[in-house]
Amino acid sequence: MKRIFMLAALAAAAAAPAYAQTADAAAPAATQGVTVYPPEFFTESRPNSAWDMINRIPGFSFDNGAQVRGYAGAAGNVLIDGKRPTSKAEALSDVLSRIQAADVERIELIRGGAPGIDMQGRNVIANVIRKKADSFQQTGAIGSHIFFGTGKMLPALRYEFTRRSGDTTIEGQLSRGVSMDDSVGHGQRTFRDGSGAVTGQQEAFTEGDGGPLGAKASIKTPLFGGEFRSNVALASNDFKYEDHFYTSSSKTDVVEKSINKSVEIGVNYDRPLSERLSLETLALQKLGDNTYGSSFVSAPDNSYFTSDSETGETIVRGVLRFQKSPTLTFEGGGEAAFNFRESQVRYAENGGDIPLPSADVRAEERRGEVFAQANWRPSKQFAVEAGARFESSTISSTATGLGVTVEKEESFFYPKPRVLATWSPNEENQLRLRVEREVGQLNFGDFVASANLSNGLGGGTFTSGNASLVPDKTWVYEAAYERHFWGDGALVLTLRHQQITDAIDRVPIEQLGPDGPDAGTDPDVIGVFDGPGNIGDGVNNSMQVDLTLPLDKLRVKGGELKVNYTLNDSEVTDPTTGEKRPISGLRPQSTEVNFRQDLPDLKLTWGMGWFGGWEETYWRYNEIQHLDIWNFYSAFVEWKPDGKTSFLFEVDNLDPFEFTRQRTVYDAPRDTGSVAGVESFTTQSQLRAYVRVRRTF
């Protein structure tokens, strides 16, 4: 697995971590669970955009939202002028970076709900309120990532504009971004047999990067007594990843190329129907075309795997919101969606086609959802949000492979209740309790076969699609305590217990072929492949700590330390061995520590960061794969000579980490087989720099 950072062109996110302001800034005002941060709070940090400001709010952890089907479940945790952006294709951080800091009137941090605010299913949400003054602003940025090991440069460009005239706002953006794998470099691959003896060794060199292109435009304007919003987004993202393995007498090249294109059009219309009743409507259409190809060449042998898919999503949604009083709000509505994915995969060895399971698949989902909820704040100290969603969906698929066509159709109905209670005894302390039933979404990509030709042991790895998947269901019990101190300091401790039904993990999947010479007439089982599947019940207990520590009291004026730590303890039953183990791919823990200091007299900000690495383990029926990286260090300095110009220099991976992928392969299912061999692939990453110049005019 590759660590890939998809960086929109020169998004303000690339300007290194941003944190809260010093204690000298204007103190935020708090009332009824809403803390207001005026522009003066951010003065010393000299932010360029709303994105910079959001990341400096004490105790707030930004969430970009999820890339899932539907509209309700994809929301991030920031609103703009009290509303969610219409687009699903554009990252929320990208939208925020387009809003100039000078255009922000205030930012509201809402905990537990507030009248007239759709919390998007979140406990805490930020609301960016823009000024209404007429203006026209343009921003241009140019930058580049530089790899010191290879000297490779990855340039990026970005231009955007915003025009405000009365209540009408028009925005546009053109970008050439950077997508890259930051674990690439020189390395070594070693093969061992079941006894641990070395049977082979290869030197390696890897690299992976691409240049996504994007064009976006949006408009917001009054219409027929309401507000009309529309957006269009075009994107094309190409990516190339290369593995080169060699010895003194041989060479193996594995090259992967992908091109993903998409177009999205969204329309949103909101209108008050009376003083207390309002209507929100939305329609959205998204289409995608994705191609992927992987080649393996090790003379005299070669093999090729290709995948082509078309995707589509259509959504219509309506919400009625009734504010009975300043402390009580009701809302209800519905959403309907149609999604499809049509995929074809092919595999060939030395010029001859090799049949694959689930090679041609079309999957469709027709989904409807109705929902209702109430938000009640009986006092300044207490708030309760309670509601439920009722989802009905039908998923149908037709899969052809190995000479057999399998058609499936399943219908599901899931109630999803939710209760959130908030107690704020004073402005410094808050306790939040949440109980919710969450229903996962099936990934249509799991219905289709896939291949990894870079695996050396066993001659590549193939996985089967599985059209028999059902969504996982999870009861979530969560408690969060938030404590504010030292003006801008904040500590948030979150404990979460998840009870999972129909957990999705890795399972052995029997593949059917044409009926053979036996007494029956049904298709015969001709092989077993690894693939995604439901494995029964599971549990995950997690703890998350988010600390924002201002350092003025420790005599580091303008300094701040931010710590984020997450611990996961999960358990499922392995479908092959019957033993208890963690959930595949879930990282046991992660740690991130960042220091930052604003030096307003020098118009300068600098900082350092440490990321504690991660590890993942995947249990397949005949293989265990383990991935891990070491510590990651970074440092940056940003100079803002005036309110419109910034220069950023950032150095990442100061102590280049090692990325290790180890495969332990068995000669049969793990419950009966023995270790046939171990493949260890380690790459030494590279020191790299990022430079950027940004100008608003």
XYZ file of C-alpha atoms in Angstrom:
697
model
C 0.000 0.000 0.000
C 1.251 3.445 -0.827
C 0.955 6.592 1.267
C -0.460 9.055 -1.219
C -1.138 12.679 -0.394
C -3.535 14.299 -2.859
C -2.604 17.964 -2.693
C -4.794 20.443 -4.527
C -2.646 23.014 -6.220
C -1.063 25.164 -3.573
C -3.976 24.810 -1.196
C -3.341 26.667 1.989
C -3.221 23.247 3.641
C 0.248 22.821 2.203
C 1.429 25.769 4.219
C 2.149 23.476 7.199
C 0.017 22.930 10.297
C -1.786 25.957 11.688
C -2.885 26.448 15.235
C -4.651 28.780 17.633
C -3.744 32.362 18.426
C -1.781 33.669 21.369
C -3.343 34.919 24.571
C -2.807 38.533 23.549
C -5.440 38.293 20.837
C -8.999 39.465 21.283
C -10.846 37.005 23.483
C -13.687 35.125 21.797
C -17.232 35.637 23.005
C -19.283 32.625 24.093
C -23.023 32.261 24.433
C -25.364 29.254 24.476
C -22.784 26.802 23.129
C -21.552 29.186 20.400
C -18.074 30.710 20.674
C -17.453 33.645 18.334
C -13.956 34.370 17.008
C -13.689 37.878 15.469
C -10.931 38.811 12.971
C -8.943 40.404 15.808
C -8.417 36.973 17.343
C -6.241 36.021 14.358
C -4.356 39.319 13.963
C -0.903 38.178 15.089
C -0.913 35.126 12.815
C -1.735 37.225 9.717
C -3.865 34.541 8.016
C -4.257 34.511 4.239
C -7.578 32.696 4.084
C -10.483 31.247 6.033
C -8.630 27.922 5.899
C -5.749 29.443 7.898
C -8.231 30.836 10.413
C -10.140 27.567 10.837
C -6.947 25.706 11.675
C -6.099 28.198 14.405
C -9.272 27.713 16.445
C -8.399 26.151 19.830
C -9.551 22.561 20.295
C -11.093 22.250 16.823
C -10.077 19.309 14.614
C -10.934 19.942 10.977
C -12.649 17.161 8.997
C -12.821 17.419 5.207
C -15.753 14.991 5.011
C -15.996 11.524 3.492
C -15.925 10.397 -0.137
C -19.111 8.346 0.037
C -22.259 8.060 -2.020
C -25.111 10.353 -1.092
C -25.061 13.888 0.271
C -25.868 13.654 3.975
C -23.003 11.339 4.923
C -20.322 13.230 2.994
C -20.408 16.495 4.968
C -17.346 18.042 6.571
C -17.479 19.958 9.847
C -17.366 23.552 8.549
C -20.275 25.624 7.224
C -20.017 28.805 5.160
C -22.604 31.473 5.970
C -24.565 28.811 7.838
C -24.764 26.450 4.872
C -22.821 23.531 3.520
C -21.108 23.929 0.101
C -23.156 22.336 -2.673
C -20.238 20.528 -4.291
C -19.146 17.035 -3.292
C -16.254 16.958 -5.754
C -14.427 19.964 -4.287
C -12.620 19.465 -0.993
C -13.935 21.601 1.856
C -10.382 22.782 2.599
C -10.143 23.970 -1.013
C -13.348 26.012 -0.643
C -12.089 27.594 2.583
C -8.708 28.468 1.089
C -10.518 30.460 -1.612
C -12.145 32.751 0.993
C -9.775 35.609 1.769
C -9.194 36.323 5.456
C -10.120 39.971 4.851
C -13.594 38.809 3.751
C -14.329 36.940 7.006
C -16.532 38.798 9.466
C -16.306 36.126 12.177
C -16.100 32.393 12.781
C -18.572 30.682 15.089
C -17.658 27.445 16.861
C -20.891 25.608 17.667
C -20.922 22.780 20.195
C -23.996 20.618 20.574
C -26.209 22.610 18.205
C -27.698 26.062 17.779
C -31.035 27.381 16.441
C -31.228 27.335 12.649
C -27.942 25.452 12.220
C -27.751 22.061 10.519
C -25.031 20.267 12.477
C -24.529 17.735 9.646
C -24.578 14.944 12.228
C -21.586 16.459 14.041
C -21.033 17.202 17.716
C -18.947 20.297 16.945
C -19.060 22.434 13.822
C -17.500 25.729 12.689
C -19.424 28.378 10.759
C -17.526 30.919 8.634
C -19.514 34.154 8.270
C -18.407 36.358 5.358
C -18.669 40.130 5.055
C -21.317 41.502 2.709
C -19.299 44.387 1.269
C -18.845 44.519 -2.515
C -15.401 43.349 -3.583
C -13.357 41.686 -6.303
C -10.272 39.725 -5.346
C -7.893 37.522 -7.282
C -5.225 35.198 -5.928
C -2.357 33.548 -7.740
C 0.116 31.024 -6.363
C 3.069 29.106 -7.711
C 5.152 26.491 -5.962
C 7.013 23.233 -6.242
C 7.908 20.075 -4.324
C 11.582 19.150 -4.652
C 12.958 15.652 -3.905
C 16.611 15.920 -2.846
C 17.429 12.261 -3.507
C 16.508 12.339 -7.192
C 16.340 16.064 -7.874
C 12.797 15.666 -9.173
C 10.560 18.742 -9.078
C 6.758 18.687 -9.024
C 5.394 22.156 -9.892
C 1.937 23.465 -9.039
C -0.073 26.512 -10.100
C -3.308 28.025 -8.915
C -5.484 31.003 -9.851
C -8.786 31.922 -8.218
C -11.125 34.868 -8.009
C -14.123 35.984 -5.970
C -16.546 38.756 -6.958
C -19.163 39.985 -4.482
C -21.858 42.446 -5.529
C -24.644 42.900 -3.034
C -25.953 39.436 -2.193
C -24.441 37.859 -5.320
C -21.122 36.022 -5.177
C -19.299 34.498 -8.149
C -16.199 32.348 -7.662
C -13.830 30.517 -9.981
C -10.633 28.512 -9.835
C -8.066 26.959 -12.190
C -5.373 24.681 -10.798
C -2.582 22.296 -11.587
C -1.868 20.391 -8.409
C 0.428 17.672 -7.156
C -0.311 14.112 -6.124
C 2.587 12.061 -4.852
C 3.739 9.031 -2.926
C 6.077 10.285 -0.209
C 7.555 6.835 0.586
C 9.411 6.479 -2.722
C 13.160 6.065 -3.093
C 15.866 3.425 -3.148
C 15.380 0.189 -1.271
C 15.749 -3.553 -1.150
C 13.479 -6.575 -1.529
C 14.388 -9.830 0.225
C 12.848 -13.292 -0.146
C 13.004 -16.020 2.508
C 11.670 -19.550 2.592
C 9.541 -21.052 5.334
C 12.588 -21.718 7.514
C 13.767 -18.108 7.300
C 16.694 -18.734 4.962
C 17.334 -16.025 2.368
C 16.490 -17.280 -1.122
C 16.839 -14.060 -3.096
C 17.565 -10.365 -2.881
C 16.955 -7.422 -5.198
C 17.846 -3.759 -5.161
C 14.842 -1.491 -5.752
C 13.907 2.008 -6.809
C 10.360 3.399 -6.652
C 8.658 6.658 -7.529
C 5.068 7.808 -7.894
C 3.483 11.147 -8.713
C 0.910 12.915 -10.854
C -0.473 16.311 -11.745
C -4.226 16.738 -11.211
C -5.931 19.465 -13.246
C -9.064 21.235 -12.064
C -11.525 23.938 -13.061
C -14.328 25.079 -10.752
C -16.954 27.796 -10.751
C -19.867 28.697 -8.490
C -22.527 31.362 -8.085
C -24.772 32.412 -5.208
C -27.553 34.931 -5.842
C -31.051 35.909 -4.631
C -33.902 34.349 -6.615
C -37.699 34.457 -6.121
C -37.437 35.392 -2.459
C -34.827 32.750 -1.712
C -31.197 31.972 -2.418
C -29.945 30.096 -5.475
C -26.531 28.398 -5.519
C -24.936 26.430 -8.298
C -21.530 24.949 -8.969
C -19.680 23.068 -11.682
C -16.397 21.195 -11.255
C -14.188 19.504 -13.851
C -11.214 17.362 -12.847
C -8.616 15.143 -14.477
C -6.103 13.339 -12.296
C -3.287 11.277 -13.755
C -0.907 9.236 -11.611
C 2.077 7.042 -12.430
C 3.771 4.665 -9.994
C 6.906 2.694 -10.799
C 8.702 -0.210 -9.073
C 12.080 -1.237 -10.482
C 13.838 -4.335 -9.086
C 17.263 -5.471 -10.225
C 20.215 -7.751 -9.530
C 23.539 -8.098 -11.317
C 21.897 -10.348 -13.913
C 18.189 -9.421 -14.029
C 15.744 -6.537 -14.010
C 12.023 -6.337 -13.274
C 9.881 -3.296 -14.060
C 6.352 -2.785 -12.726
C 4.576 0.368 -13.920
C 1.076 1.510 -12.919
C -0.765 4.333 -14.659
C -4.198 5.764 -13.897
C -6.311 8.585 -15.292
C -9.457 9.614 -13.440
C -11.789 12.187 -14.981
C -14.950 13.620 -13.452
C -17.566 16.308 -13.925
C -20.037 17.524 -11.307
C -22.959 19.932 -11.522
C -24.903 20.938 -8.428
C -27.909 23.204 -7.819
C -29.201 24.347 -4.430
C -32.223 26.526 -3.684
C -33.225 27.707 -0.201
C -36.289 29.790 0.596
C -38.094 30.930 3.728
C -41.764 29.917 3.590
C -42.707 31.928 6.663
C -40.987 33.604 9.589
C -40.275 30.240 11.194
C -40.448 27.743 8.318
C -37.811 27.343 5.596
C -37.179 24.975 2.695
C -33.832 23.699 1.386
C -33.552 21.748 -1.874
C -30.630 20.262 -3.752
C -29.961 18.401 -6.992
C -26.566 17.032 -7.949
C -25.147 15.022 -10.849
C -21.651 13.542 -10.946
C -20.087 11.406 -13.696
C -16.662 9.782 -13.793
C -14.437 7.856 -16.172
C -11.491 5.936 -14.712
C -8.764 3.942 -16.456
C -5.970 1.952 -14.845
C -3.185 -0.128 -16.316
C -0.373 -2.125 -14.737
C 2.499 -3.804 -16.574
C 5.067 -6.354 -15.395
C 8.177 -6.930 -17.487
C 10.946 -9.330 -16.470
C 12.511 -10.727 -19.629
C 11.449 -12.978 -21.164
C 8.138 -12.784 -19.241
C 5.545 -10.022 -19.214
C 2.018 -9.499 -17.979
C -0.580 -6.745 -18.183
C -3.638 -5.846 -16.107
C -6.140 -3.185 -17.186
C -9.284 -1.787 -15.618
C -11.819 0.613 -17.140
C -14.836 1.921 -15.282
C -17.605 4.465 -15.627
C -19.366 5.845 -12.575
C -22.358 8.056 -11.945
C -24.302 9.563 -9.068
C -27.604 11.457 -9.101
C -28.998 13.029 -5.915
C -32.127 15.003 -5.097
C -32.768 16.203 -1.556
C -35.229 18.374 0.332
C -35.337 19.621 3.935
C -38.022 21.526 5.839
C -36.847 23.362 8.959
C -39.265 24.793 11.549
C -38.036 27.020 14.356
C -40.727 26.800 16.995
C -38.802 29.049 19.379
C -35.265 30.365 19.848
C -34.499 27.187 21.807
C -36.392 24.538 19.816
C -36.013 23.608 16.144
C -37.529 20.743 14.148
C -36.458 19.548 10.739
C -37.402 16.739 8.396
C -36.913 15.741 4.817
C -35.808 13.127 2.363
C -33.091 12.191 -0.075
C -33.181 9.980 -3.156
C -30.117 8.791 -5.040
C -29.118 6.591 -7.956
C -25.543 5.339 -8.294
C -23.865 3.041 -10.768
C -20.452 1.657 -11.624
C -19.662 -0.353 -14.745
C -16.205 -1.957 -14.840
C -14.206 -4.245 -17.101
C -10.846 -5.766 -16.135
C -8.447 -7.788 -18.285
C -5.273 -9.754 -17.568
C -2.739 -11.234 -19.979
C 0.522 -13.166 -19.596
C 3.088 -13.370 -22.388
C 0.467 -12.383 -24.930
C -2.251 -14.785 -23.783
C -5.460 -13.709 -22.026
C -6.036 -15.168 -18.550
C -9.673 -15.246 -17.330
C -10.370 -13.499 -14.021
C -13.301 -13.730 -11.595
C -15.741 -10.787 -11.600
C -14.052 -9.350 -14.686
C -17.102 -7.518 -16.090
C -19.375 -5.979 -13.483
C -22.226 -3.487 -13.433
C -23.500 -2.471 -10.010
C -26.407 -0.133 -9.288
C -27.900 1.320 -6.141
C -31.311 2.926 -5.753
C -31.590 4.510 -2.348
C -34.173 6.552 -0.511
C -33.970 8.091 2.934
C -36.365 10.041 5.133
C -35.293 11.754 8.326
C -36.516 13.893 11.197
C -34.797 15.492 14.162
C -35.276 18.041 16.911
C -32.745 20.378 18.492
C -33.681 21.600 21.961
C -31.719 23.917 24.249
C -33.719 24.195 27.494
C -31.032 26.341 29.150
C -27.606 27.821 28.521
C -26.071 24.738 30.106
C -27.997 21.949 28.355
C -28.684 21.005 24.736
C -30.206 17.870 23.215
C -30.366 16.772 19.594
C -32.463 13.696 18.816
C -33.590 12.227 15.543
C -33.610 9.275 13.203
C -32.972 8.426 9.565
C -34.693 5.588 7.775
C -32.805 4.265 4.777
C -34.152 1.910 2.126
C -31.943 0.756 -0.733
C -31.759 -1.851 -3.462
C -28.381 -2.923 -4.826
C -28.266 -4.993 -7.989
C -25.248 -6.345 -9.832
C -24.354 -8.454 -12.833
C -20.889 -10.027 -12.737
C -19.290 -12.088 -15.491
C -16.029 -13.969 -15.118
C -14.481 -17.408 -15.641
C -17.288 -18.274 -18.041
C -20.066 -17.681 -15.500
C -22.534 -14.790 -15.138
C -24.004 -14.141 -11.700
C -26.885 -11.728 -11.141
C -27.786 -10.507 -7.664
C -30.275 -8.078 -6.195
C -30.719 -7.313 -2.526
C -32.862 -4.798 -0.684
C -32.027 -3.287 2.687
C -33.874 -1.221 5.260
C -32.030 0.380 8.141
C -33.252 2.725 10.889
C -30.469 5.026 12.122
C -31.410 6.744 15.402
C -29.168 9.374 16.991
C -29.129 11.222 20.334
C -26.591 13.863 21.341
C -26.652 15.542 24.757
C -24.424 18.459 25.729
C -23.779 19.879 29.203
C -21.799 23.127 29.569
C -21.593 24.050 33.267
C -19.483 27.111 32.383
C -17.521 28.616 29.505
C -14.425 26.507 30.234
C -15.957 23.031 30.440
C -18.261 20.940 28.284
C -19.341 17.299 28.303
C -20.884 15.678 25.202
C -22.575 12.273 25.048
C -23.625 10.582 21.806
C -25.455 7.368 20.953
C -25.958 6.614 17.272
C -26.480 3.749 14.874
C -24.302 4.124 11.788
C -24.647 2.115 8.584
C -21.642 1.815 6.294
C -21.655 2.087 2.524
C -20.635 -0.628 0.132
C -17.710 0.216 -2.116
C -18.649 -0.686 -5.683
C -14.944 -1.239 -6.327
C -15.191 -4.277 -4.024
C -17.510 -5.897 -6.574
C -14.687 -6.070 -9.167
C -11.495 -8.148 -9.407
C -8.130 -6.416 -8.943
C -4.429 -7.237 -9.212
C -1.089 -6.176 -7.722
C 1.689 -7.148 -10.130
C 4.508 -5.735 -7.975
C 4.251 -8.560 -5.429
C 7.194 -10.847 -6.158
C 6.405 -13.896 -4.051
C 3.742 -15.956 -5.814
C 3.935 -14.010 -9.076
C 1.556 -11.166 -8.256
C -1.583 -11.021 -6.144
C -5.164 -11.191 -7.415
C -8.301 -10.413 -5.457
C -11.857 -11.291 -6.310
C -14.867 -9.046 -6.353
C -17.764 -9.936 -4.070
C -21.333 -9.042 -5.004
C -22.667 -10.691 -1.817
C -21.452 -7.936 0.502
C -23.910 -6.251 2.856
C -23.251 -2.949 4.684
C -21.693 -3.059 8.129
C -23.823 -1.687 10.981
C -22.355 -0.014 14.059
C -23.770 1.190 17.354
C -21.587 4.080 18.535
C -21.386 5.162 22.183
C -19.258 8.274 22.631
C -18.303 10.612 25.453
C -16.212 13.755 24.944
C -14.901 16.181 27.551
C -13.603 19.592 26.454
C -11.658 21.901 28.740
C -10.490 25.418 27.840
C -7.646 27.027 29.775
C -4.986 29.748 29.559
C -7.122 31.787 27.187
C -6.479 29.865 23.977
C -5.637 26.462 25.440
C -7.956 23.510 24.910
C -7.962 19.832 25.804
C -10.482 17.466 24.227
C -10.679 13.852 25.399
C -12.967 11.546 23.400
C -13.812 7.950 24.343
C -15.686 5.826 21.816
C -17.105 2.297 21.888
C -18.271 0.756 18.594
C -20.268 -2.464 18.362
C -20.097 -3.694 14.772
C -22.406 -6.114 12.983
C -21.503 -7.619 9.583
C -17.967 -6.223 9.788
C -16.228 -6.049 6.393
C -12.756 -7.574 6.211
C -10.842 -10.107 4.055
C -12.368 -13.534 3.325
C -11.721 -16.507 1.008
C -14.130 -16.411 -1.937
C -14.914 -19.507 -3.982
C -15.002 -18.820 -7.705
C -17.424 -20.584 -9.995
C -16.637 -21.796 -13.488
C -18.550 -23.675 -16.186
C -20.134 -26.964 -15.144
C -17.628 -29.796 -15.413
C -18.011 -33.551 -16.043
C -19.889 -34.380 -12.857
C -23.408 -35.466 -12.055
C -24.650 -31.980 -11.235
C -25.564 -29.172 -13.570
C -24.580 -26.242 -11.355
C -21.367 -24.283 -12.008
C -18.316 -25.877 -10.395
C -15.960 -24.309 -7.862
C -12.681 -23.934 -9.746
C -10.625 -21.833 -7.360
C -10.403 -19.703 -4.223
C -9.378 -16.038 -4.182
C -8.932 -13.456 -1.465
C -11.552 -10.711 -1.429
C -13.679 -8.420 0.742
C -16.494 -9.989 2.722
C -18.623 -9.849 5.866
C -17.058 -11.709 8.798
C -19.613 -11.272 11.589
C -19.552 -9.130 14.700
C -16.697 -6.948 15.893
C -15.825 -4.246 18.364
C -13.541 -1.219 18.450
C -12.701 0.889 21.482
C -10.872 4.126 20.810
C -9.473 7.089 22.673
C -8.620 10.424 21.080
C -6.723 13.270 22.733
C -6.464 16.723 21.138
C -4.386 19.294 22.999
C -3.784 22.923 22.072
C -1.230 24.411 24.487
C -0.354 28.136 24.305
C 3.214 28.704 25.493
C 3.104 32.372 26.542
C 2.923 31.364 30.207
C 6.031 29.249 29.629
C 7.888 32.313 28.280
C 7.651 31.349 24.614
C 5.711 34.372 23.391
C 3.469 33.625 20.428
C 4.326 29.935 20.655
C 1.909 27.058 20.650
C 2.121 23.281 20.877
C -0.524 21.018 19.411
C -0.754 17.290 20.160
C -3.116 14.774 18.544
C -3.157 11.161 19.689
C -5.506 8.315 18.740
C -5.557 4.784 20.162
C -7.644 1.922 18.699
C -8.287 -1.469 20.270
C -10.381 -3.613 17.900
C -11.395 -7.261 17.752
C -13.051 -9.519 15.175
C -13.073 -13.263 14.556
C -10.751 -14.365 11.766
C -12.874 -16.234 9.157
C -9.979 -18.583 8.318
C -8.568 -19.534 11.729
C -11.529 -18.763 14.007
C -9.187 -16.822 16.297
C -9.636 -13.296 17.612
C -7.588 -10.552 15.932
C -7.733 -6.793 15.168
C -9.646 -5.383 12.179
C -7.606 -5.444 8.967
C -6.136 -2.080 8.013
C -7.068 -0.291 11.257
C -4.047 1.511 12.677
C -3.546 0.713 16.388
C -2.396 4.244 17.188
C -1.220 7.514 15.690
C 0.589 10.490 17.192
C 1.238 13.964 15.832
C 2.995 16.840 17.623
C 3.449 20.318 16.140
C 5.078 23.464 17.458
C 4.445 26.891 15.978
C 5.497 30.438 16.861
C 4.202 33.723 15.484
C 6.747 36.570 15.361
C 4.573 39.550 14.348
C 7.394 42.098 14.586
C 9.250 40.152 11.892
C 6.044 39.335 10.008
C 7.185 35.740 10.317
C 5.837 32.382 11.450
C 7.945 29.261 11.910
C 7.376 25.797 13.270
C 8.364 22.142 13.524
C 6.361 18.926 13.422
C 6.664 15.247 14.301
C 4.421 12.466 13.025
C 4.873 9.199 14.914
C 4.504 6.873 11.947
C 1.897 4.156 11.573
C 1.396 0.465 10.960
C -1.324 -1.583 9.283
C -1.902 -5.335 9.082
C -4.123 -7.211 6.624
C -5.126 -10.824 7.243
C -5.936 -12.673 4.012
C -6.934 -16.337 3.968
C -3.455 -17.441 2.784
C -1.301 -14.404 3.556
C -0.579 -11.769 6.198
C 0.610 -8.365 5.017
C 2.152 -5.845 7.394
C 2.971 -2.211 6.547
C 4.779 0.356 8.662
C 6.707 3.620 8.435
C 9.018 5.339 10.876
C 8.895 8.821 12.332
C 8.313 11.819 10.064
C 9.801 15.242 10.869
C 9.172 18.611 9.217
C 9.946 22.311 9.631
C 8.703 25.469 7.941
C 9.017 29.228 7.873
C 6.487 31.627 6.324
C 7.063 35.331 5.741
C 4.184 37.721 5.052
C 5.604 41.142 4.203
C 2.090 42.548 3.790
C -1.498 41.400 3.991
C -1.525 40.224 0.381
C 1.764 38.373 -0.078
C 3.270 35.292 1.527
C 6.453 33.282 0.974
C 6.604 29.733 2.329
C 9.591 27.424 2.640
C 9.031 23.973 4.105
C 11.370 21.011 4.596
C 9.732 17.610 5.047
C 11.085 14.238 6.075
C 14.148 15.721 7.802
C 15.191 12.242 8.951
C 14.080 10.146 5.937
C 11.867 7.319 7.154
C 11.823 3.706 6.025
C 8.635 2.260 4.570
C 8.401 -1.521 4.961
C 5.921 -3.930 3.431
C 6.183 -7.537 4.562
C 4.142 -10.411 3.135
C 4.022 -13.768 4.899
C 2.626 -16.246 2.373
C 1.220 -19.692 3.272
C 1.060 -22.801 1.093
C -2.613 -23.324 2.048
C -5.234 -21.514 4.133
C -3.604 -20.183 7.301
C -5.477 -22.578 9.575
C -4.036 -25.672 7.864
C -1.011 -24.476 5.896
C 2.594 -23.656 6.692
C 4.638 -20.587 5.840
C 5.844 -20.984 2.262
C 7.871 -17.784 2.160
C 8.308 -14.214 3.345
C 8.773 -11.173 1.111
C 10.156 -7.998 2.717
C 10.281 -4.774 0.696
C 11.841 -1.702 2.329
C 12.349 1.713 0.721
C 14.292 4.656 2.101
C 12.278 7.816 1.520
C 13.806 11.144 0.537
C 14.341 14.532 2.091
C 12.183 17.013 0.230
C 11.324 20.700 0.226
C 8.285 22.743 -0.688
C 8.417 26.383 -1.774
C 5.437 28.608 -2.550
C 4.701 32.229 -3.374
C 1.128 33.487 -2.968
C -0.228 36.914 -3.921
C -3.698 38.457 -3.633
C -4.556 41.427 -5.835
